[in-house]
mmCIF file of C-alpha atoms in Angstrom:
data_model
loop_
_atom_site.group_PDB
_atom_site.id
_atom_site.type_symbol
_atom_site.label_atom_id
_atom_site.label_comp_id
_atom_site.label_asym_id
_atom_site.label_seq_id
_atom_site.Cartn_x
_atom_site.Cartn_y
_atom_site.Cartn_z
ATOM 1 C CA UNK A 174 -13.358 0.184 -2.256
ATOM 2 C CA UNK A 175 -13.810 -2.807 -4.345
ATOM 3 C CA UNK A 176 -14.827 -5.885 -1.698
ATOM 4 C CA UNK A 177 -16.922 -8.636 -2.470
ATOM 5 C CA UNK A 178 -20.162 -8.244 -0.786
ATOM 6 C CA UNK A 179 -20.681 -11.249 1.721
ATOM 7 C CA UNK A 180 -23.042 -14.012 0.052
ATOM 8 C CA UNK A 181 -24.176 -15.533 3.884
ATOM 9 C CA UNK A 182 -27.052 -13.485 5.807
ATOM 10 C CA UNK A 183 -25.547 -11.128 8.503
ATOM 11 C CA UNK A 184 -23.939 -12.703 11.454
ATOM 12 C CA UNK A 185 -26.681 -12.840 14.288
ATOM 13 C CA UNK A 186 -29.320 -11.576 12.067
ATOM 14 C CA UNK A 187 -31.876 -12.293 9.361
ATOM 15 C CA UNK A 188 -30.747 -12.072 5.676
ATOM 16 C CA UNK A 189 -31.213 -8.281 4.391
ATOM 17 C CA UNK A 190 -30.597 -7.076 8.551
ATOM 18 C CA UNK A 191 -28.358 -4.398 9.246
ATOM 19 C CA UNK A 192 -24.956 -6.405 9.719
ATOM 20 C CA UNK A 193 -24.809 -5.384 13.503
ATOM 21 C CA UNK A 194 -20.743 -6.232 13.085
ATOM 22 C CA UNK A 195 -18.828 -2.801 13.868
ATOM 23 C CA UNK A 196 -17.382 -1.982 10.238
ATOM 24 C CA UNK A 197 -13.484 -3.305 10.339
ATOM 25 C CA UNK A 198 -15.186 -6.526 11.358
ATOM 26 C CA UNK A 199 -17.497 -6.604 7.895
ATOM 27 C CA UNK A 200 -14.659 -4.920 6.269
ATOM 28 C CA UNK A 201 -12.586 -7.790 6.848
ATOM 29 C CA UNK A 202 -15.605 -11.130 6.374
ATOM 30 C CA UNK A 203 -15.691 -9.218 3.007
ATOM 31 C CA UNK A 204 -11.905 -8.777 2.283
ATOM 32 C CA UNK A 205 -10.755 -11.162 -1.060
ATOM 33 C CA UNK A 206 -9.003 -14.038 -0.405
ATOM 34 C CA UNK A 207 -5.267 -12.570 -1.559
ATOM 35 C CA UNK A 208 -3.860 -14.090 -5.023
ATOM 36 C CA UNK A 209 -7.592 -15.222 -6.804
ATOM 37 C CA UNK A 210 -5.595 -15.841 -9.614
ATOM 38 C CA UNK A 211 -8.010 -17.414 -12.576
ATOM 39 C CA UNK A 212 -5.098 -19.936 -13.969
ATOM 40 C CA UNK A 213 -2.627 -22.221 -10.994
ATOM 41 C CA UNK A 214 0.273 -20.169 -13.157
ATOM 42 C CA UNK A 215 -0.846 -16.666 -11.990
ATOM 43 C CA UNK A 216 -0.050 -15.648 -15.655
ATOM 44 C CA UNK A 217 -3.463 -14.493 -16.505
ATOM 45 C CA UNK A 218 -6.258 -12.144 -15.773
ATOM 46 C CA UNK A 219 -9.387 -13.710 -14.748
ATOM 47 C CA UNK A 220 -12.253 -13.986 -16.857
ATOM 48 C CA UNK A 221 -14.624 -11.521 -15.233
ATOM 49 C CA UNK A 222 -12.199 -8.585 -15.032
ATOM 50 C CA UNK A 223 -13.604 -5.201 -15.963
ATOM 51 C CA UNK A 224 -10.817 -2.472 -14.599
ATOM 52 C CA UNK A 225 -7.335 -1.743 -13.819
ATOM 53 C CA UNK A 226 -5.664 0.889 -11.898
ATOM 54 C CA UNK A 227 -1.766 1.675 -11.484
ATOM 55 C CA UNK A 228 -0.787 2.167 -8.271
ATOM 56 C CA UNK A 229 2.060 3.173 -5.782
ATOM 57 C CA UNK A 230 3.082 1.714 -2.990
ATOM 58 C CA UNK A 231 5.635 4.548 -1.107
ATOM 59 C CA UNK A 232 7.611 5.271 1.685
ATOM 60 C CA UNK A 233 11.200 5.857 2.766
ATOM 61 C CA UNK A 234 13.993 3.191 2.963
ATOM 62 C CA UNK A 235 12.929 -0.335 4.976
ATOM 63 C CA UNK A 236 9.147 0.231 5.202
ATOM 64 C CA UNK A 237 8.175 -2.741 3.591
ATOM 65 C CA UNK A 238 7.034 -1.737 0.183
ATOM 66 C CA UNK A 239 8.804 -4.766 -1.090
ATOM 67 C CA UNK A 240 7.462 -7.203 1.669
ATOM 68 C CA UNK A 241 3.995 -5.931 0.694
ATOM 69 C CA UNK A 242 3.658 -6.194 -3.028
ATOM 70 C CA UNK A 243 5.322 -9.739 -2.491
ATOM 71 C CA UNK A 244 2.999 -10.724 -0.138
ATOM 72 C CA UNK A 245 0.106 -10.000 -2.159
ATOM 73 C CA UNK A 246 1.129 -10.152 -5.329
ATOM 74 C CA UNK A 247 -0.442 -13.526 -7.566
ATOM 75 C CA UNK A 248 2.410 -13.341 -9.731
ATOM 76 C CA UNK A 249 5.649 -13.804 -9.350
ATOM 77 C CA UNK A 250 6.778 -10.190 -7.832
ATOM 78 C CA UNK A 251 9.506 -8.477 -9.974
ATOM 79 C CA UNK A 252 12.249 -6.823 -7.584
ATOM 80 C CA UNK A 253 15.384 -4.830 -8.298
ATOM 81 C CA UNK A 254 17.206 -5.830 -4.881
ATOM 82 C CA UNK A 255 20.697 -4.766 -5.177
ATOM 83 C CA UNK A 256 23.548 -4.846 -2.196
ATOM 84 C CA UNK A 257 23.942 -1.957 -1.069
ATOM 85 C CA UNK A 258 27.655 -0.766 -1.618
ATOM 86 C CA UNK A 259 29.785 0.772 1.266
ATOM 87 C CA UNK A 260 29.424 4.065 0.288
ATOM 88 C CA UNK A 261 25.148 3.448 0.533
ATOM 89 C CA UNK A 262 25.365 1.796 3.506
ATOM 90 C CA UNK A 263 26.899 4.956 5.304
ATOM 91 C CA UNK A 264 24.298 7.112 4.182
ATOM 92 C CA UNK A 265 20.763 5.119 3.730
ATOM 93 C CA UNK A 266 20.578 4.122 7.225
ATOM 94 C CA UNK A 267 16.901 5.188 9.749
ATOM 95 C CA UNK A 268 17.738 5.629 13.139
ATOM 96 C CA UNK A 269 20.380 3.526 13.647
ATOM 97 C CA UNK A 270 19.046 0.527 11.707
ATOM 98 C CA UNK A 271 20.558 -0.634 8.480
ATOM 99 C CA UNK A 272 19.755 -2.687 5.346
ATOM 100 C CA UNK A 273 22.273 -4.886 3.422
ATOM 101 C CA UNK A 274 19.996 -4.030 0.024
ATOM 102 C CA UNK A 275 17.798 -1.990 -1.059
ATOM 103 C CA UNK A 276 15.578 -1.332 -3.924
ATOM 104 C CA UNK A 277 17.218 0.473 -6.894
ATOM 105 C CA UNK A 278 14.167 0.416 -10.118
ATOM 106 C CA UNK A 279 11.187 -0.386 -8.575
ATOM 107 C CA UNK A 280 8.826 -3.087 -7.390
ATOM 108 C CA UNK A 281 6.565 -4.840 -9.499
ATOM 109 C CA UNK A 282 3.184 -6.693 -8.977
ATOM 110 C CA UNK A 283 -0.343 -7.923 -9.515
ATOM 111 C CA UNK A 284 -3.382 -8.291 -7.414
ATOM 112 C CA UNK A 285 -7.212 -8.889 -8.310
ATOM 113 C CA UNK A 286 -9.667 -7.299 -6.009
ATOM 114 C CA UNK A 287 -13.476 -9.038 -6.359
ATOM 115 C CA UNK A 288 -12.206 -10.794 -9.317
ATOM 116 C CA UNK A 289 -13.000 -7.413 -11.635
ATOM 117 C CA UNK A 290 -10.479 -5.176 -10.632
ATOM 118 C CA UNK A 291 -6.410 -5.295 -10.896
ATOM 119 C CA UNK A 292 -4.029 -3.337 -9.123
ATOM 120 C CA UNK A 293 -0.867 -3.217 -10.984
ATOM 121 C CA UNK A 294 1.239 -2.614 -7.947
ATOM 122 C CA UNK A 295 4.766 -0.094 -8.496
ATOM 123 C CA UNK A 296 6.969 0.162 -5.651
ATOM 124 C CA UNK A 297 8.870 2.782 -5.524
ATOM 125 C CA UNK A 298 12.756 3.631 -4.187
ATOM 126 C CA UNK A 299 12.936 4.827 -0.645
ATOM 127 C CA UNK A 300 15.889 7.193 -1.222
ATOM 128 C CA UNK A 301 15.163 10.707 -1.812
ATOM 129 C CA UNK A 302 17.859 11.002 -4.351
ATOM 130 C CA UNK A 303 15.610 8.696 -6.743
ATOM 131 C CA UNK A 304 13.109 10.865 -7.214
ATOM 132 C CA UNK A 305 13.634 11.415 -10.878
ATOM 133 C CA UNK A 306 12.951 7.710 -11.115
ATOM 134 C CA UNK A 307 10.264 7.743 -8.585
ATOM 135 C CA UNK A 308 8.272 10.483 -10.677
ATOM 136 C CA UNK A 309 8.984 8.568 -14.042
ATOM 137 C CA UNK A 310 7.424 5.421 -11.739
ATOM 138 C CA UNK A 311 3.805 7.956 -10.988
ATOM 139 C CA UNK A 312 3.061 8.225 -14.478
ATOM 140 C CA UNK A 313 -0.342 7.333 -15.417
ATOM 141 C CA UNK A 314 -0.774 6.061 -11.310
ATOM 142 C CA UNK A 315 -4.521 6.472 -10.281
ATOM 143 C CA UNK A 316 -3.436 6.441 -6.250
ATOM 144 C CA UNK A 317 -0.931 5.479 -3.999
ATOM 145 C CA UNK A 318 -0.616 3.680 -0.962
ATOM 146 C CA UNK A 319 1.942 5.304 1.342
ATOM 147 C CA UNK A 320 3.547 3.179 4.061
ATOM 148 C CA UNK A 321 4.747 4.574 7.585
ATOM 149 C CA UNK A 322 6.771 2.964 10.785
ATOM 150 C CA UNK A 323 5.875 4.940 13.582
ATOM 151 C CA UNK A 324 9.773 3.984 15.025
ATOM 152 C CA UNK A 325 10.388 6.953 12.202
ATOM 153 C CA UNK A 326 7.879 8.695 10.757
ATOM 154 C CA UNK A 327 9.219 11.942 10.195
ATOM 155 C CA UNK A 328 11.364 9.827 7.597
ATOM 156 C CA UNK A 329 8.135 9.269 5.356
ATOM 157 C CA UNK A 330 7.996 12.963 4.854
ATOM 158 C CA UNK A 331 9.612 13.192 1.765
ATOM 159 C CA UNK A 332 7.563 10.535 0.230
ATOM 160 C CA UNK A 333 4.011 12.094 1.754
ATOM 161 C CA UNK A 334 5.596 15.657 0.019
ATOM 162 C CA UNK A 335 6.374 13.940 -3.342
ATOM 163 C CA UNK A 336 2.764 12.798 -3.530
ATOM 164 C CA UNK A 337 1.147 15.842 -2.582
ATOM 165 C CA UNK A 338 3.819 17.519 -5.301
ATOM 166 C CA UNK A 339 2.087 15.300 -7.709
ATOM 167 C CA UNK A 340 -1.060 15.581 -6.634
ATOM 168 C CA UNK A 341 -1.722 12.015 -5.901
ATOM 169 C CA UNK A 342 -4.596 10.977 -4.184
ATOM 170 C CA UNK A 343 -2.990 8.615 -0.930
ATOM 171 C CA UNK A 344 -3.752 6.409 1.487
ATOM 172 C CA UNK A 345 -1.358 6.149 4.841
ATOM 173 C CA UNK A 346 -0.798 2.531 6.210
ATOM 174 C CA UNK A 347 0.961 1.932 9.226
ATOM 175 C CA UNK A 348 3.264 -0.938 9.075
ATOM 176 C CA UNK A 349 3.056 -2.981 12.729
ATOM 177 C CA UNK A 350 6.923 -3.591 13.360
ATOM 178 C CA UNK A 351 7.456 -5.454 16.454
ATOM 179 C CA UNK A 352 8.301 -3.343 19.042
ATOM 180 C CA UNK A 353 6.721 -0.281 17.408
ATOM 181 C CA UNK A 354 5.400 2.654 19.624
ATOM 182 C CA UNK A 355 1.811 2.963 19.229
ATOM 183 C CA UNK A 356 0.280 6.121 19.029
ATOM 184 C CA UNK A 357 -3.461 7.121 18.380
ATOM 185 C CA UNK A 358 -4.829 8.102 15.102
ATOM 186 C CA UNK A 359 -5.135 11.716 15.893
ATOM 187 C CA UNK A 360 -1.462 11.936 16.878
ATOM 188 C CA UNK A 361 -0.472 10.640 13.740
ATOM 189 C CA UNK A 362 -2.515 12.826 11.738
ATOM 190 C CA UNK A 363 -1.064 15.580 13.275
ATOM 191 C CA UNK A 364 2.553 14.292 13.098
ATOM 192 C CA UNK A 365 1.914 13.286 9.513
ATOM 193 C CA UNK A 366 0.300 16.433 8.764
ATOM 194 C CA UNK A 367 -2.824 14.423 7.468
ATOM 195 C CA UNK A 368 -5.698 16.130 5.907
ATOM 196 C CA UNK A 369 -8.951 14.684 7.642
ATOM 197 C CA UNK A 370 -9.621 13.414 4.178
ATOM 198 C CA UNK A 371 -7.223 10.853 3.835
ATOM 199 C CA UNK A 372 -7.564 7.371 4.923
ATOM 200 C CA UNK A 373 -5.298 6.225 7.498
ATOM 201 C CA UNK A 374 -4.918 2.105 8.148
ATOM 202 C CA UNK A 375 -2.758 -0.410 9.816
ATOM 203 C CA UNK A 376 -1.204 -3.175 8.333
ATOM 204 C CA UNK A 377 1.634 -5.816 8.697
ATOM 205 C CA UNK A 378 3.136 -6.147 5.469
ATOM 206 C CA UNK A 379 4.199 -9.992 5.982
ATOM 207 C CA UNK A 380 0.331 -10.675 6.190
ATOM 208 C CA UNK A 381 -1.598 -11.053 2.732
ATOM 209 C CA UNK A 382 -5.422 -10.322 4.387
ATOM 210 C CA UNK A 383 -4.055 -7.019 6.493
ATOM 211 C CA UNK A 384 -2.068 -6.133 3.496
ATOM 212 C CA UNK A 385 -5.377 -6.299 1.068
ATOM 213 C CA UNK A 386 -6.964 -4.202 3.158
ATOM 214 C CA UNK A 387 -5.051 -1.653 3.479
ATOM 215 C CA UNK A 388 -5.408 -1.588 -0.500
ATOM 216 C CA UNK A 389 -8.992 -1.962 -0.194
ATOM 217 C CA UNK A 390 -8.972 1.530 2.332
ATOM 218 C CA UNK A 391 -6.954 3.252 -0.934
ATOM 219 C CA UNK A 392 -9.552 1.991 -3.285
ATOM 220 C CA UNK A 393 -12.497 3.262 -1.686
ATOM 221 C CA UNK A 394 -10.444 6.818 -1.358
ATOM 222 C CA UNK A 395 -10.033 6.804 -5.131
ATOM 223 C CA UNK A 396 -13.941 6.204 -5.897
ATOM 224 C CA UNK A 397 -15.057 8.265 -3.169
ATOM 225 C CA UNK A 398 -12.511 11.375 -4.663
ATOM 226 C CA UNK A 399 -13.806 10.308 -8.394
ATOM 227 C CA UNK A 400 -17.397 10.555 -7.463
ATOM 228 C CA UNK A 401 -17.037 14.175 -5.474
ATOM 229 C CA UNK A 402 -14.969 15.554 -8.497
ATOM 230 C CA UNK A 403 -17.749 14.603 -11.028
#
C-alpha cells in the first residue's frame, strides 16, 4: 500500500540492513502522519499529488464508519446524521444496543497517503434497506474497506455480500470496542467466510494512526489485485 518509506537507517542496524522489526512494527514507523494536509485550511491537495482512488468504507448500523472517516479525514468530514424516528429506532437496533441517529446519504471525506495519493473516503448507510443508495454510493469505487465488531459479526453479512455482488475488491477491519470478544484470525475468516486473499486488520476507529492503517492494508490489496490482473 502506499507508505512512506522510513528516511532513518533500520532500528538496530546499519543503513540498507534488513529492518530486523517484525512487519506491523515497520508497517506502523512508516504509517503517514494522519491529515498531511498541504494548506492549515485542509481545502487543498498537496503539491506532489499524483493519484486518487474512491473508496468505501462499509458495514452494518454502529460500526464506526462515521467515527473513522472523521477521524482521519483532513477536511472537514461531511455527515448526513439524522435522529432516528420512533418507527427506526424499533427496527435498526444490533443485539440489544441502540443508536439515537444514524446515517441516512452517506459519509464524506479526504485523506492523503505519502503526500501522492488521496482517498476520497464514502461511507456508506448501515441499513440493508439502503442499498439502492449504497450501490449508487460504489460507482466508480476502486476498493472498499469493510468494518466488523466481533460483539456482531454475522450483522456485517449483508454488507460483505453487497461487495462481493459488486465485485469489489475489500479489506475487513475489526473495530476494537471495549469489551469486545476476541477471537483469532482464523476464526474470523471462517465466520466471515473470508477468502485467504483478503486482508484482514484491526483497528479502533477513534484512533487516526490505527485507522490509516487499516487503509494502508486496503491499499496494498488494490495494487497487489491490479498487478496479478495485468
Amino acid at each position: 500500500m502506499a507508505s512512506k518509506a522510513a528516511s532513518e537507517a533500520p532500528a538496530g542496524g546499519a543503513p540498507g540492513a534488513p529492518d530486523p522489526r517484525p512487519p506491523e512494527e515497520t508497517a506502523a514507523a512508516r504509517a503517514p502522519e494522519p491529515n498531511p494536509v498541504a494548506d492549515p485550511g485542509g481545502k487543498y491537495l498537496a503539491p506532489g499529488v499524483s493519484g486518487a482512488a474512491k473508496i468505501l468504507v462499509v458495514g452494518p448500523l454502529g460500526v464506526g464508519k462515521t467515527t473513522l472517516i472523521g477521524t482521519v479525514s483532513e477536511i472537514r468530514p461531511l455527515s448526513t446524521e439524522a435522529l432516528m424516528t420512533p418507527a427506526g429506532a424499533r427496527v435498526d437496533t444490533r443485539g440489544g444496543r441502540t443508536k439515537t441517529t444514524t446515517t441516512v446519504a452517506l459519509d464524506f471525506g479526504r485523506i492523503t497517503l505519502d503526500g501522492d495519493l488521496v482517498l476520497y473516503l464514502f461511507g456508506t448507510p448501515g441499513q440493508q434497506r439502503f442499498l439502492p443508495a449504497w450501490r449508487d454510493l460504489a460507482k466508480g469505487a476502486l476498493g472498499a474497506l469493510a468494518l466488523v465488531d466481533t460483539r456482531d459479526p454475522a450483522a456485517s453479512f449483508d454488507a460483505l455480500g453487497n461487495l462481493e455482488d459488486l465485485d469489489l475488491p475489500f479489506a475487513v477491519a475489526v473495530n476494537a470496542f471495549p469489551g469486545s470478544p476476541e477471537h483469532s484470525e482464523d476464526d474470523l475468516r471462517v465466520a466471515l467466510d473470508l477468502l485467504p486473499s483478503t486482508p484482514l486488520v484491526s483497528c479502533d476507529a477513534r484512533d487516526a494512526r490505527s485507522s490509516v492503517l487499516a487503509l494502508i492494508a486496503l491499499v496494498r490489496h488494490l495494487v497487489h489485485a491490479a498487478t496479478e490482473s495485468s
